[in-house]
């Protein structure tokens, strides 16, 4: 799993512009496709990114953004249908390997997944979970809001993973990353060195970004 070098973002609103800031600060090249000309002019003055005034469901706009060279496409406009169609075009017309769609309507999430979109998310759902944690676990800080180097992610272990059937201590996990929990058949397992992984396990990884990236290679 490598760090992407070029990302296209559909939508220059609060989510899209903030995502562009975070990525460009990390040295990743970014293009933003935005319909509103005034928004484009404002983004161009403050972001170190290519800004395209156009519709991300348009083949021309995607070509102008350099879709054939992109590693990731993220549709984060406020229109669920627009994000789904744009991601579908990015993946199937331009073969962008990884697509992300913002989808707020729960009834459209399945539609988005059926088109082959790799990751579907709802900002309102994420925000609600962060607030739930704050209310139920006062005094804690969600890793989503923390500015530390710590990351927490979940990864589904494929049935054909080379890690399936092995104990955790056999995996030789990279320094700086640990398996914090395993979710299996609706139950929670707090793992130890002799815990055997199975295909279908949802594994929670906690650690530094680079160590997590190297760990994912072990599982996939």
Coordinates of N, CA and C in Angstrom, one line a residue:
X1 N 0.9 -1.2 0.0 CA 0.0 0.0 0.0 C 0.9 1.2 0.0
X2 N 0.9 2.0 -1.1 CA 1.8 3.1 -1.2 C 1.0 4.4 -1.0
X3 N 1.7 5.5 -0.7 CA 1.1 6.8 -0.5 C 0.7 7.3 -1.9
X4 N -0.5 7.8 -2.1 CA -0.9 8.3 -3.4 C -0.1 9.5 -3.8
X5 N 0.1 9.7 -5.0 CA 0.8 10.9 -5.5 C -0.1 11.9 -6.1
X6 N -1.3 11.5 -6.6 CA -2.2 12.4 -7.2 C -3.6 12.1 -6.9
X7 N -4.4 13.1 -6.4 CA -5.7 12.9 -5.9 C -6.6 13.9 -6.6
X8 N -7.8 13.5 -7.1 CA -8.8 14.4 -7.7 C -9.9 14.5 -6.7
X9 N -10.4 15.7 -6.4 CA -11.5 15.9 -5.5 C -12.6 16.6 -6.3
X10 N -13.8 16.0 -6.3 CA -15.0 16.6 -6.8 C -15.7 17.4 -5.8
X11 N -15.7 18.7 -5.8 CA -16.4 19.5 -4.8 C -15.4 20.4 -4.0
X12 N -15.6 21.7 -4.1 CA -14.7 22.6 -3.5 C -15.3 23.2 -2.2
X13 N -16.3 22.6 -1.6 CA -16.9 23.1 -0.4 C -16.0 22.9 0.8
X14 N -16.6 22.9 2.0 CA -15.8 22.8 3.2 C -15.0 21.5 3.3
X15 N -15.7 20.4 2.9 CA -15.0 19.1 3.0 C -13.9 19.0 2.0
X16 N -14.2 19.3 0.7 CA -13.3 19.2 -0.4 C -12.1 20.1 -0.2
X17 N -12.3 21.4 0.2 CA -11.2 22.3 0.3 C -10.3 21.9 1.5
X18 N -10.9 21.5 2.6 CA -10.1 21.1 3.8 C -9.3 19.8 3.4
X19 N -9.9 18.9 2.7 CA -9.2 17.7 2.3 C -8.0 18.1 1.4
X20 N -8.2 19.0 0.5 CA -7.1 19.5 -0.3 C -6.0 20.1 0.5
X21 N -6.3 20.9 1.5 CA -5.3 21.5 2.3 C -4.5 20.4 3.0
X22 N -5.1 19.4 3.6 CA -4.4 18.3 4.3 C -3.5 17.5 3.4
X23 N -4.0 17.3 2.2 CA -3.2 16.4 1.3 C -2.0 17.2 0.7
X24 N -2.2 18.5 0.3 CA -1.1 19.3 -0.2 C -0.1 19.5 0.8
X25 N -0.5 19.7 2.1 CA 0.5 19.8 3.2 C 1.4 18.6 3.3
X26 N 0.9 17.5 2.8 CA 1.7 16.2 2.9 C 2.5 16.0 1.6
X27 N 2.4 17.0 0.7 CA 3.2 16.9 -0.5 C 2.5 16.1 -1.6
X28 N 1.2 15.9 -1.5 CA 0.4 15.1 -2.5 C -0.2 16.1 -3.5
X29 N 0.0 15.8 -4.8 CA -0.6 16.7 -5.8 C -2.1 16.5 -5.8
X30 N -2.9 17.6 -5.9 CA -4.3 17.6 -5.9 C -4.9 18.4 -7.0
X31 N -6.1 17.9 -7.5 CA -6.9 18.7 -8.4 C -8.3 18.8 -7.9
X32 N -8.9 19.9 -7.9 CA -10.3 20.1 -7.5 C -11.2 20.4 -8.6
X33 N -12.3 19.7 -8.8 CA -13.3 20.1 -9.8 C -14.5 20.7 -9.1
X34 N -14.8 21.9 -9.5 CA -15.9 22.6 -8.8 C -16.8 23.4 -9.8
X35 N -18.1 23.3 -9.7 CA -19.0 23.9 -10.6 C -19.1 25.5 -10.5
X36 N -19.0 26.0 -9.3 CA -19.2 27.4 -9.0 C -17.9 28.2 -9.3
X37 N -18.0 29.1 -10.3 CA -16.8 29.8 -10.7 C -16.2 30.7 -9.6
X38 N -17.0 31.3 -8.8 CA -16.6 32.2 -7.7 C -15.8 31.3 -6.7
X39 N -16.3 30.2 -6.4 CA -15.7 29.3 -5.5 C -14.3 28.9 -6.0
X40 N -14.2 28.6 -7.3 CA -13.0 28.2 -8.0 C -12.0 29.3 -7.8
X41 N -12.4 30.5 -8.0 CA -11.5 31.7 -8.0 C -10.9 31.8 -6.5
X42 N -11.8 31.6 -5.5 CA -11.3 31.7 -4.2 C -10.4 30.6 -3.8
X43 N -10.7 29.4 -4.3 CA -9.8 28.2 -4.0 C -8.4 28.4 -4.6
X44 N -8.4 28.9 -5.9 CA -7.2 29.1 -6.6 C -6.2 30.1 -5.9
X45 N -6.8 31.0 -5.1 CA -5.9 32.0 -4.5 C -5.3 31.5 -3.2
X46 N -5.8 30.4 -2.6 CA -5.3 30.0 -1.3 C -4.8 28.6 -1.3
X47 N -5.1 27.8 -2.3 CA -4.7 26.4 -2.3 C -3.6 26.1 -3.3
X48 N -2.7 25.3 -3.0 CA -1.6 24.9 -3.9 C -2.1 23.6 -4.7
X49 N -3.2 23.9 -5.5 CA -3.8 22.8 -6.2 C -4.3 23.2 -7.5
X50 N -4.5 22.3 -8.4 CA -5.1 22.6 -9.7 C -6.6 22.7 -9.5
X51 N -7.2 23.8 -9.9 CA -8.6 24.0 -9.7 C -9.3 24.1 -11.1
X52 N -10.3 23.2 -11.3 CA -11.0 23.1 -12.6 C -12.4 23.6 -12.4
X53 N -12.8 24.5 -13.2 CA -14.2 25.0 -13.1 C -15.0 24.1 -14.1
X54 N -15.8 23.2 -13.5 CA -16.5 22.2 -14.3 C -17.4 21.3 -13.5
X55 N -18.0 20.3 -14.2 CA -18.8 19.3 -13.6 C -18.1 18.0 -13.6
X56 N -17.9 17.4 -12.4 CA -17.1 16.1 -12.3 C -17.8 14.9 -13.0
X57 N -19.1 15.1 -13.4 CA -19.7 14.0 -14.2 C -19.5 14.2 -15.7
X58 N -18.7 15.2 -16.0 CA -18.4 15.5 -17.4 C -17.0 14.8 -17.7
X59 N -17.0 14.1 -18.8 CA -15.8 13.5 -19.3 C -14.6 14.5 -19.5
X60 N -15.0 15.7 -20.1 CA -14.0 16.7 -20.3 C -13.4 17.2 -19.0
X61 N -14.2 17.5 -18.0 CA -13.7 18.0 -16.8 C -12.7 17.0 -16.1
X62 N -13.1 15.7 -16.2 CA -12.2 14.7 -15.7 C -10.9 14.6 -16.5
X63 N -11.0 14.7 -17.8 CA -9.8 14.7 -18.6 C -8.9 15.9 -18.3
X64 N -9.5 17.1 -18.1 CA -8.8 18.3 -17.8 C -8.1 18.2 -16.5
X65 N -8.7 17.4 -15.6 CA -8.1 17.3 -14.2 C -7.0 16.2 -14.2
X66 N -6.8 15.5 -15.4 CA -5.7 14.5 -15.4 C -6.1 13.2 -14.8
X67 N -7.4 12.8 -15.1 CA -7.9 11.6 -14.4 C -7.1 10.3 -14.7
X68 N -6.5 10.3 -15.9 CA -5.7 9.1 -16.3 C -4.5 8.9 -15.4
X69 N -4.1 10.0 -14.8 CA -2.9 9.9 -13.9 C -3.2 9.8 -12.4
X70 N -4.4 9.9 -12.1 CA -4.8 9.9 -10.7 C -4.8 8.6 -10.0
X71 N -4.4 8.6 -8.7 CA -4.5 7.4 -7.9 C -5.8 7.2 -7.2
X72 N -6.4 8.3 -6.8 CA -7.6 8.3 -6.0 C -8.5 9.4 -6.5
X73 N -9.8 9.1 -6.5 CA -10.9 10.1 -6.8 C -11.8 10.2 -5.6
X74 N -12.1 11.4 -5.2 CA -13.1 11.6 -4.1 C -14.2 12.5 -4.5
X75 N -15.4 12.0 -4.5 CA -16.6 12.8 -4.7 C -17.2 13.3 -3.4
X76 N -17.1 14.6 -3.1 CA -17.5 15.1 -1.8 C -18.4 16.3 -1.9
X77 N -19.1 16.4 -3.0 CA -20.1 17.5 -3.2 C -21.3 17.2 -2.2
X78 N -22.2 18.1 -2.2 CA -23.4 18.0 -1.3 C -24.5 17.2 -2.0
X79 N -24.2 16.6 -3.2 CA -25.2 15.9 -4.0 C -24.8 14.4 -4.1
X80 N -25.5 13.6 -3.4 CA -25.2 12.1 -3.4 C -25.1 11.5 -4.8
X81 N -26.1 11.8 -5.6 CA -26.2 11.2 -6.9 C -25.0 11.7 -7.8
X82 N -24.6 12.9 -7.7 CA -23.5 13.5 -8.4 C -22.2 12.8 -8.0
X83 N -22.0 12.6 -6.7 CA -20.8 11.9 -6.2 C -20.7 10.5 -6.7
X84 N -21.9 9.8 -6.7 CA -21.9 8.4 -7.2 C -21.6 8.3 -8.6
X85 N -22.2 9.1 -9.5 CA -22.0 9.1 -10.9 C -20.5 9.5 -11.2
X86 N -20.0 10.5 -10.5 CA -18.6 10.9 -10.8 C -17.6 9.8 -10.4
X87 N -17.9 9.1 -9.3 CA -17.0 8.0 -8.9 C -17.1 6.9 -9.9
X88 N -18.3 6.6 -10.4 CA -18.5 5.5 -11.4 C -17.7 5.8 -12.6
X89 N -17.7 7.1 -13.1 CA -17.0 7.5 -14.3 C -15.5 7.4 -14.1
X90 N -15.1 7.9 -12.9 CA -13.6 7.9 -12.6 C -13.1 6.5 -12.6
X91 N -13.8 5.5 -12.1 CA -13.4 4.2 -12.0 C -13.4 3.4 -13.3
X92 N -14.6 3.5 -14.0 CA -14.8 2.7 -15.1 C -14.4 3.3 -16.5
X93 N -14.3 4.6 -16.6 CA -13.9 5.3 -17.8 C -12.4 5.6 -17.7
X94 N -11.9 5.9 -16.5 CA -10.5 6.3 -16.4 C -9.6 5.4 -15.6
X95 N -10.2 4.3 -15.1 CA -9.5 3.3 -14.3 C -8.8 3.9 -13.1
X96 N -9.3 4.8 -12.5 CA -8.7 5.3 -11.2 C -8.9 4.2 -10.2
X97 N -7.8 3.8 -9.6 CA -7.9 2.6 -8.7 C -8.8 2.6 -7.5
X98 N -8.8 3.8 -6.9 CA -9.6 3.9 -5.6 C -10.5 5.1 -5.6
X99 N -11.8 4.9 -5.4 CA -12.8 5.9 -5.4 C -13.5 6.0 -4.0
X100 N -13.8 7.3 -3.7 CA -14.5 7.6 -2.4 C -15.7 8.5 -2.7
X101 N -16.8 8.2 -2.0 CA -18.0 8.9 -2.3 C -18.6 9.4 -0.9
X102 N -19.0 10.6 -0.9 CA -19.8 11.1 0.2 C -21.2 10.9 -0.1
X103 N -21.9 10.1 0.8 CA -23.3 9.8 0.6 C -24.1 10.0 1.9
X104 N -25.0 10.9 1.9 CA -25.7 11.2 3.2 C -27.0 10.4 3.3
X105 N -27.6 10.1 2.2 CA -28.9 9.4 2.2 C -28.6 7.9 2.4
X106 N -29.0 7.3 3.6 CA -28.8 5.9 3.8 C -29.3 4.9 2.7
X107 N -30.4 5.3 2.1 CA -31.0 4.5 1.1 C -30.1 4.4 -0.2
X108 N -29.2 5.3 -0.3 CA -28.3 5.4 -1.5 C -27.0 4.7 -1.3
X109 N -26.7 4.4 -0.1 CA -25.4 3.8 0.2 C -25.2 2.5 -0.5
X110 N -26.2 1.6 -0.5 CA -26.1 0.3 -1.2 C -25.9 0.6 -2.7
X111 N -26.6 1.6 -3.3 CA -26.4 1.9 -4.7 C -25.0 2.2 -5.0
X112 N -24.4 3.1 -4.1 CA -23.0 3.5 -4.3 C -22.1 2.3 -4.2
X113 N -22.3 1.4 -3.3 CA -21.4 0.2 -3.2 C -21.6 -0.7 -4.4
X114 N -22.8 -0.8 -4.9 CA -23.0 -1.7 -6.1 C -22.3 -1.2 -7.3
X115 N -22.0 0.1 -7.4 CA -21.3 0.6 -8.6 C -19.8 0.3 -8.5
X116 N -19.3 -0.2 -7.4 CA -17.9 -0.5 -7.3 C -17.1 0.5 -6.6
X117 N -17.8 1.5 -6.0 CA -17.1 2.6 -5.2 C -16.4 1.9 -4.0
X118 N -15.1 2.2 -3.8 CA -14.3 1.5 -2.8 C -14.7 1.9 -1.4
X119 N -15.0 3.2 -1.2 CA -15.3 3.7 0.2 C -16.4 4.7 0.2
X120 N -17.4 4.4 1.0 CA -18.6 5.3 1.0 C -18.7 5.8 2.5
X121 N -18.9 7.1 2.6 CA -18.9 7.7 4.0 C -20.0 8.8 4.1
X122 N -20.5 9.0 5.3 CA -21.4 10.0 5.6 C -20.9 11.0 6.7
X123 N -20.6 12.2 6.3 CA -20.0 13.1 7.4 C -20.9 13.3 8.6
X124 N -22.2 13.3 8.4 CA -23.1 13.5 9.5 C -23.1 12.3 10.4
X125 N -22.9 11.1 9.8 CA -22.8 9.8 10.6 C -21.5 9.8 11.4
X126 N -20.4 10.2 10.8 CA -19.1 10.3 11.4 C -19.2 11.3 12.6
X127 N -19.8 12.4 12.4 CA -19.9 13.4 13.4 C -20.7 12.9 14.6
X128 N -21.8 12.2 14.3 CA -22.6 11.7 15.3 C -21.9 10.7 16.2
X129 N -21.0 9.9 15.6 CA -20.3 8.9 16.4 C -19.2 9.6 17.2
X130 N -18.6 10.6 16.7 CA -17.6 11.4 17.5 C -18.3 12.0 18.7
X131 N -19.5 12.6 18.6 CA -20.2 13.2 19.7 C -20.7 12.1 20.7
X132 N -21.1 10.9 20.1 CA -21.5 9.8 21.0 C -20.4 9.4 21.9
X133 N -19.2 9.3 21.3 CA -18.0 8.9 22.1 C -17.7 10.0 23.2
X134 N -17.8 11.2 22.8 CA -17.6 12.3 23.8 C -18.6 12.3 25.0
X135 N -19.8 11.9 24.7 CA -20.9 11.9 25.7 C -20.7 10.7 26.6
X136 N -20.5 9.5 26.0 CA -20.4 8.3 26.7 C -19.1 8.1 27.4
X137 N -18.0 8.7 26.8 CA -16.6 8.5 27.4 C -16.0 9.9 27.6
X138 N -16.6 10.7 28.5 CA -16.1 12.0 28.8 C -14.6 12.0 29.2
X139 N -13.9 12.9 28.7 CA -12.5 13.0 29.1 C -11.6 12.4 28.0
X140 N -12.2 11.7 27.1 CA -11.4 11.0 26.0 C -11.4 11.9 24.8
X141 N -10.5 11.7 23.9 CA -10.4 12.4 22.6 C -10.5 11.4 21.4
X142 N -11.4 11.7 20.5 CA -11.5 10.8 19.4 C -10.2 10.9 18.5
X143 N -9.7 9.8 18.0 CA -8.6 9.9 17.1 C -8.9 10.7 15.8
X144 N -10.2 10.8 15.5 CA -10.6 11.6 14.3 C -10.3 13.0 14.5
X145 N -10.2 13.5 15.8 CA -10.0 14.9 16.1 C -8.6 15.2 16.6
X146 N -7.9 14.1 17.0 CA -6.6 14.3 17.6 C -5.6 14.7 16.5
X147 N -4.7 15.6 16.9 CA -3.6 16.1 16.0 C -2.3 15.3 16.2
X148 N -2.4 14.2 17.0 CA -1.2 13.4 17.2 C -0.9 12.6 16.0
X149 N 0.2 11.8 16.1 CA 0.6 10.9 15.0 C -0.2 9.6 15.0
X150 N -1.0 9.4 16.1 CA -1.7 8.1 16.2 C -2.8 8.0 15.2
X151 N -3.0 6.9 14.6 CA -4.1 6.6 13.7 C -4.8 5.3 14.2
X152 N -6.0 5.2 13.9 CA -6.8 4.0 14.3 C -7.7 3.7 13.1
X153 N -7.5 2.5 12.5 CA -8.3 2.1 11.3 C -8.7 0.7 11.5
X154 N -9.7 0.3 10.7 CA -10.2 -1.1 10.7 C -10.0 -1.7 9.3
X155 N -9.6 -2.9 9.2 CA -9.4 -3.6 7.9 C -10.1 -5.0 8.0
X156 N -10.8 -5.3 6.9 CA -11.4 -6.7 6.8 C -10.4 -7.7 6.3
X157 N -10.2 -8.7 7.0 CA -9.2 -9.7 6.6 C -9.8 -10.7 5.6
X158 N -9.3 -10.6 4.3 CA -9.9 -11.5 3.3 C -9.7 -13.0 3.6
X159 N -10.6 -13.8 3.1 CA -10.5 -15.3 3.3 C -9.2 -15.8 2.8
X160 N -8.6 -15.3 1.7 CA -7.4 -15.8 1.1 C -6.2 -15.0 1.6
X161 N -6.3 -14.3 2.7 CA -5.2 -13.5 3.2 C -4.1 -14.5 3.7
X162 N -2.8 -14.1 3.5 CA -1.7 -15.0 4.0 C -1.7 -15.0 5.5
X163 N -2.3 -14.0 6.1 CA -2.3 -13.9 7.6 C -3.4 -14.8 8.2
X164 N -4.4 -15.3 7.4 CA -5.5 -16.1 8.0 C -4.9 -17.4 8.4
X165 N -5.3 -17.9 9.6 CA -4.8 -19.1 10.2 C -3.5 -19.0 10.9
X166 N -3.0 -17.8 11.0 CA -1.7 -17.6 11.8 C -2.0 -16.9 13.1
X167 N -1.1 -17.1 14.0 CA -1.2 -16.3 15.3 C -0.6 -14.9 15.1
X168 N -1.0 -14.0 15.9 CA -0.5 -12.6 15.8 C 1.0 -12.6 16.0
X169 N 1.6 -13.4 16.9 CA 3.0 -13.4 17.1 C 3.8 -13.9 15.9
X170 N 3.1 -14.7 15.0 CA 3.8 -15.2 13.8 C 3.9 -14.2 12.7
X171 N 3.0 -13.1 12.8 CA 3.0 -12.1 11.8 C 4.1 -11.1 11.8
X172 N 4.8 -11.0 12.9 CA 5.9 -10.0 13.0 C 5.5 -8.6 12.6
X173 N 4.5 -8.1 13.3 CA 4.0 -6.8 13.0 C 5.1 -5.7 13.1
X174 N 5.0 -4.7 12.2 CA 6.0 -3.7 12.3 C 6.0 -2.9 13.6
X175 N 7.1 -2.4 14.0 CA 7.2 -1.6 15.2 C 6.4 -0.3 15.0
X176 N 5.6 0.0 16.0 CA 4.8 1.2 15.9 C 3.3 1.0 15.5
X177 N 2.9 -0.3 15.4 CA 1.5 -0.7 15.1 C 1.1 -1.9 15.9
X178 N -0.1 -1.9 16.4 CA -0.6 -3.1 17.1 C -2.0 -3.4 16.7
X179 N -2.4 -4.6 16.9 CA -3.8 -5.0 16.7 C -4.5 -4.7 18.0
X180 N -5.4 -3.7 18.0 CA -6.0 -3.3 19.2 C -7.3 -4.2 19.6
X181 N -7.9 -4.7 18.5 CA -9.1 -5.5 18.7 C -9.5 -6.3 17.5
X182 N -10.2 -7.3 17.7 CA -10.7 -8.1 16.5 C -12.2 -8.3 16.7
X183 N -13.0 -8.0 15.6 CA -14.4 -8.2 15.7 C -14.7 -9.4 14.8
X184 N -15.3 -10.4 15.5 CA -15.6 -11.7 14.8 C -17.0 -12.2 15.1
X185 N -17.7 -12.3 14.0 CA -19.1 -12.9 14.2 C -19.9 -12.2 15.2
X186 N -19.8 -10.8 15.2 CA -20.6 -10.0 16.1 C -20.0 -9.9 17.5
X187 N -18.9 -10.5 17.8 CA -18.3 -10.4 19.1 C -16.9 -9.7 19.1
X188 N -16.5 -9.2 20.2 CA -15.3 -8.5 20.4 C -14.2 -9.4 21.0
X189 N -13.0 -9.4 20.4 CA -11.9 -10.2 20.9 C -10.8 -9.2 21.2
X190 N -10.3 -9.2 22.5 CA -9.1 -8.5 22.8 C -7.9 -9.4 22.6
X191 N -7.1 -9.2 21.6 CA -6.1 -10.2 21.1 C -4.9 -10.2 22.0
X192 N -4.2 -11.4 21.9 CA -2.9 -11.5 22.5 C -2.0 -12.3 21.4
X193 N -0.8 -12.6 21.8 CA 0.1 -13.2 20.8 C -0.3 -14.5 20.2
X194 N -1.1 -15.3 21.0 CA -1.5 -16.6 20.5 C -2.8 -16.6 19.8
X195 N -3.5 -15.4 19.7 CA -4.7 -15.3 19.0 C -4.6 -15.6 17.5
X196 N -5.4 -16.6 17.0 CA -5.3 -17.0 15.6 C -6.3 -16.1 14.8
X197 N -5.8 -15.5 13.7 CA -6.7 -14.7 12.8 C -7.5 -15.6 11.9
X198 N -8.7 -15.2 11.5 CA -9.5 -15.9 10.6 C -10.0 -15.0 9.5
X199 N -10.2 -15.5 8.3 CA -10.8 -14.8 7.2 C -12.1 -14.2 7.6
X200 N -12.4 -13.0 7.3 CA -13.7 -12.4 7.8 C -13.6 -11.6 9.0
X201 N -12.4 -11.7 9.7 CA -12.2 -10.9 10.9 C -12.1 -9.4 10.5
X202 N -12.7 -8.5 11.3 CA -12.5 -7.1 11.2 C -11.4 -6.7 12.2
X203 N -10.3 -6.2 11.7 CA -9.1 -6.0 12.6 C -8.9 -4.5 12.8
X204 N -8.9 -4.1 14.1 CA -8.6 -2.7 14.4 C -7.1 -2.5 14.6
X205 N -6.5 -1.6 13.8 CA -5.1 -1.4 13.9 C -4.9 0.0 14.5
X206 N -4.0 0.1 15.5 CA -3.6 1.4 16.1 C -2.1 1.6 16.0
X207 N -1.7 2.8 15.6 CA -0.3 3.1 15.5 C 0.0 4.3 14.7
X208 N 1.3 4.3 14.2 CA 1.7 5.4 13.4 C 1.4 5.1 11.9
X209 N 1.2 6.1 11.2 CA 0.6 5.9 9.8 C 1.5 5.0 9.0
X210 N 2.8 5.2 8.9 CA 3.7 4.4 8.1 C 3.7 2.9 8.6
X211 N 3.6 2.7 9.9 CA 3.6 1.4 10.4 C 2.3 0.7 10.1
X212 N 1.2 1.4 10.1 CA -0.1 0.8 9.7 C -0.1 0.4 8.2
X213 N 0.5 1.3 7.4 CA 0.6 1.0 6.0 C 1.4 -0.3 5.7
X214 N 2.5 -0.5 6.4 CA 3.3 -1.7 6.3 C 2.5 -2.9 6.8
X215 N 1.7 -2.7 7.8 CA 1.0 -3.8 8.4 C -0.1 -4.3 7.5
X216 N -0.7 -3.4 6.7 CA -1.8 -3.7 5.8 C -1.2 -4.7 4.7
X217 N 0.0 -4.5 4.3 CA 0.6 -5.4 3.4 C 0.6 -6.9 3.9
X218 N 0.8 -7.0 5.2 CA 0.8 -8.4 5.8 C -0.5 -9.0 5.6
X219 N -1.6 -8.3 5.7 CA -2.9 -8.8 5.7 C -3.4 -9.0 4.3
X220 N -2.9 -8.3 3.3 CA -3.5 -8.4 2.0 C -2.5 -8.8 1.0

